[in-house]
Amino acid sequence: MAEDRSKFNTGNFKSESFNQLVKKPKKKVEISGENEYGNDAFNTAPSGLASYTTPKEMPGAEPKIKRKQGRPKVITDDRYKVSLPKKISPALENKLKQLKDAMPEFQEVSGRISFNQIVDTLAESYIKNRLPMSKEEYIRSQIENGFDKLKKS
């Protein structure tokens, strides 16, 4: 017949012995710094390397040779020297790249065409073709005044 399980039956509890699978170690292993929780516990250098501050000073380290990459920039006038990095979108850069292939001013140029050259050519083309003569003369005089101010400073 079925047992009555409406109440806990604690009287029929049998204690069984069991075999322990993992044995306790016979001797305790001491680890130096096991209970040290200071900040300098992780900042220790390996012995023999503590006196070296940089990888170049380490024995057997090869010195790195610095090489300049790309072509050297030869700019004779400081007014044309680029001082700020270009901050343009990739879409505009793609547009200028496609446009420079169609510009007749760059058909004979075999070297690298810089961003500065493209913008300068576009500005000159706009001044020549789109502005009336009086406005063109005024803009050119303003550009010359700006150049003179750059030369003085």
Short mmCIF file of C-alpha atoms in Angstrom, two decimals:
data_model
loop_
_atom_site.label_atom_id
_atom_site.label_comp_id
_atom_site.label_asym_id
_atom_site.label_seq_id
_atom_site.Cartn_x
_atom_site.Cartn_y
_atom_site.Cartn_z
CA MET A 1 0.00 0.00 0.00
CA ALA A 2 1.10 3.61 -0.50
CA GLU A 3 2.95 5.48 2.20
CA ASP A 4 1.47 8.52 3.87
CA ARG A 5 3.65 11.42 2.77
CA SER A 6 1.64 14.25 4.32
CA LYS A 7 4.16 14.45 7.23
CA PHE A 8 7.93 14.26 7.31
CA ASN A 9 9.19 10.94 8.48
CA THR A 10 12.55 11.47 10.14
CA GLY A 11 12.61 8.28 12.07
CA ASN A 12 13.62 5.92 9.24
CA PHE A 13 16.85 7.73 8.34
CA LYS A 14 19.77 5.38 7.62
CA SER A 15 23.30 6.74 7.69
CA GLU A 16 25.45 5.16 5.05
CA SER A 17 29.21 5.37 4.92
CA PHE A 18 30.93 6.59 1.77
CA ASN A 19 34.41 6.47 0.32
CA GLN A 20 36.10 9.83 -0.15
CA LEU A 21 37.30 10.30 -3.75
CA VAL A 22 39.76 13.17 -3.20
CA LYS A 23 42.17 12.63 -0.37
CA LYS A 24 43.40 15.52 1.76
CA PRO A 25 47.03 16.51 1.13
CA LYS A 26 49.50 15.17 3.64
CA LYS A 27 51.58 18.34 3.85
CA LYS A 28 50.57 21.91 3.21
CA VAL A 29 52.41 23.77 0.43
CA GLU A 30 53.55 27.27 1.38
CA ILE A 31 53.28 29.93 -1.35
CA SER A 32 55.19 33.12 -0.68
CA GLY A 33 52.94 36.18 -0.79
CA GLU A 34 49.79 34.06 -0.60
CA ASN A 35 48.16 36.32 1.97
CA GLU A 36 49.69 39.62 0.87
CA TYR A 37 47.11 41.88 -0.72
CA GLY A 38 49.14 45.07 -1.21
CA ASN A 39 49.42 46.99 -4.47
CA ASP A 40 53.07 46.12 -5.01
CA ALA A 41 52.51 42.38 -5.18
CA PHE A 42 52.08 42.47 -8.97
CA ASN A 43 54.72 45.11 -9.70
CA THR A 44 57.75 42.97 -9.00
CA ALA A 45 60.24 42.58 -11.84
CA PRO A 46 61.91 39.26 -12.56
CA SER A 47 65.36 38.94 -11.06
CA GLY A 48 68.13 40.13 -13.38
CA LEU A 49 65.83 42.47 -15.32
CA ALA A 50 65.02 44.94 -12.56
CA SER A 51 67.85 47.31 -13.44
CA TYR A 52 66.73 47.76 -17.08
CA THR A 53 64.10 50.38 -17.75
CA THR A 54 63.50 50.04 -21.49
CA PRO A 55 63.69 47.11 -23.89
CA LYS A 56 66.56 48.83 -25.75
CA GLU A 57 68.79 48.52 -22.68
CA MET A 58 68.15 44.80 -22.25
CA PRO A 59 70.99 42.50 -23.26
CA GLY A 60 70.49 40.94 -26.68
CA ALA A 61 67.92 43.53 -27.77
CA GLU A 62 68.45 44.81 -31.29
CA PRO A 63 68.10 48.55 -31.81
CA LYS A 64 65.27 49.56 -34.12
CA ILE A 65 66.22 51.56 -37.20
CA LYS A 66 63.96 54.52 -37.84
CA ARG A 67 63.18 54.96 -41.50
CA LYS A 68 61.19 57.73 -43.03
CA GLN A 69 58.36 56.45 -45.14
CA GLY A 70 57.29 57.90 -48.43
CA ARG A 71 58.89 60.63 -50.49
CA PRO A 72 60.59 63.53 -48.76
CA LYS A 73 58.55 66.69 -48.88
CA VAL A 74 60.46 69.60 -50.36
CA ILE A 75 58.62 72.86 -49.69
CA THR A 76 60.57 76.01 -50.42
CA ASP A 77 58.00 78.57 -49.22
CA ASP A 78 56.62 78.20 -45.67
CA ARG A 79 53.30 79.66 -46.77
CA TYR A 80 52.59 76.48 -48.71
CA LYS A 81 53.62 74.11 -45.92
CA VAL A 82 50.72 72.05 -44.62
CA SER A 83 50.21 72.56 -40.90
CA LEU A 84 46.80 71.01 -40.23
CA PRO A 85 45.66 67.46 -41.06
CA LYS A 86 42.86 67.14 -43.56
CA LYS A 87 39.53 66.40 -41.97
CA ILE A 88 37.24 65.38 -44.77
CA SER A 89 34.68 62.66 -45.11
CA PRO A 90 35.42 59.49 -47.06
CA ALA A 91 32.65 60.45 -49.50
CA LEU A 92 34.35 63.76 -50.32
CA GLU A 93 37.74 62.07 -50.61
CA ASN A 94 36.25 59.59 -53.09
CA LYS A 95 34.67 62.46 -55.04
CA LEU A 96 38.01 64.31 -55.27
CA LYS A 97 39.82 61.12 -56.29
CA GLN A 98 37.40 60.56 -59.15
CA LEU A 99 37.49 64.23 -60.11
CA LYS A 100 41.28 64.47 -60.33
CA ASP A 101 41.28 61.86 -63.14
CA ALA A 102 39.03 64.15 -65.18
CA MET A 103 40.99 67.35 -64.54
CA PRO A 104 43.19 68.26 -67.53
CA GLU A 105 45.71 70.02 -65.23
CA PHE A 106 46.75 66.64 -63.81
CA GLN A 107 46.88 64.63 -67.04
CA GLU A 108 50.64 65.07 -67.41
CA VAL A 109 51.54 64.69 -63.72
CA SER A 110 53.16 61.31 -63.10
CA GLY A 111 53.78 61.57 -59.35
CA ARG A 112 51.51 61.72 -56.37
CA ILE A 113 48.85 64.43 -56.42
CA SER A 114 48.24 65.82 -52.95
CA PHE A 115 44.97 66.98 -51.45
CA ASN A 116 46.41 70.49 -51.29
CA GLN A 117 47.10 70.51 -55.05
CA ILE A 118 43.58 69.31 -55.88
CA VAL A 119 41.89 71.98 -53.76
CA ASP A 120 44.22 74.70 -55.10
CA THR A 121 43.46 73.68 -58.71
CA LEU A 122 39.72 73.62 -58.04
CA ALA A 123 39.86 77.07 -56.43
CA GLU A 124 41.86 78.53 -59.36
CA SER A 125 39.46 76.97 -61.86
CA TYR A 126 36.49 78.45 -60.02
CA ILE A 127 38.10 81.90 -59.89
CA LYS A 128 38.93 81.85 -63.61
CA ASN A 129 35.71 80.38 -64.98
CA ARG A 130 32.87 81.25 -62.62
CA LEU A 131 33.61 84.75 -61.31
CA PRO A 132 33.14 87.99 -63.24
CA MET A 133 36.32 89.97 -64.02
CA SER A 134 35.82 92.58 -61.28
CA LYS A 135 35.18 89.93 -58.63
CA GLU A 136 38.18 87.91 -59.86
CA GLU A 137 40.48 90.95 -59.51
CA TYR A 138 39.13 91.62 -56.01
CA ILE A 139 39.62 87.99 -54.90
CA ARG A 140 43.16 87.89 -56.32
CA SER A 141 44.08 91.10 -54.46
CA GLN A 142 42.67 89.62 -51.23
CA ILE A 143 44.71 86.43 -51.77
CA GLU A 144 47.88 88.51 -52.32
CA ASN A 145 47.19 90.48 -49.12
CA GLY A 146 46.75 87.21 -47.24
CA PHE A 147 50.05 85.92 -48.65
CA ASP A 148 51.83 89.09 -47.58
CA LYS A 149 50.45 88.73 -44.04
CA LEU A 150 51.64 85.11 -43.94
CA LYS A 151 55.10 86.17 -45.11
CA LYS A 152 55.40 88.82 -42.38
CA SER A 153 54.41 86.46 -39.58
#
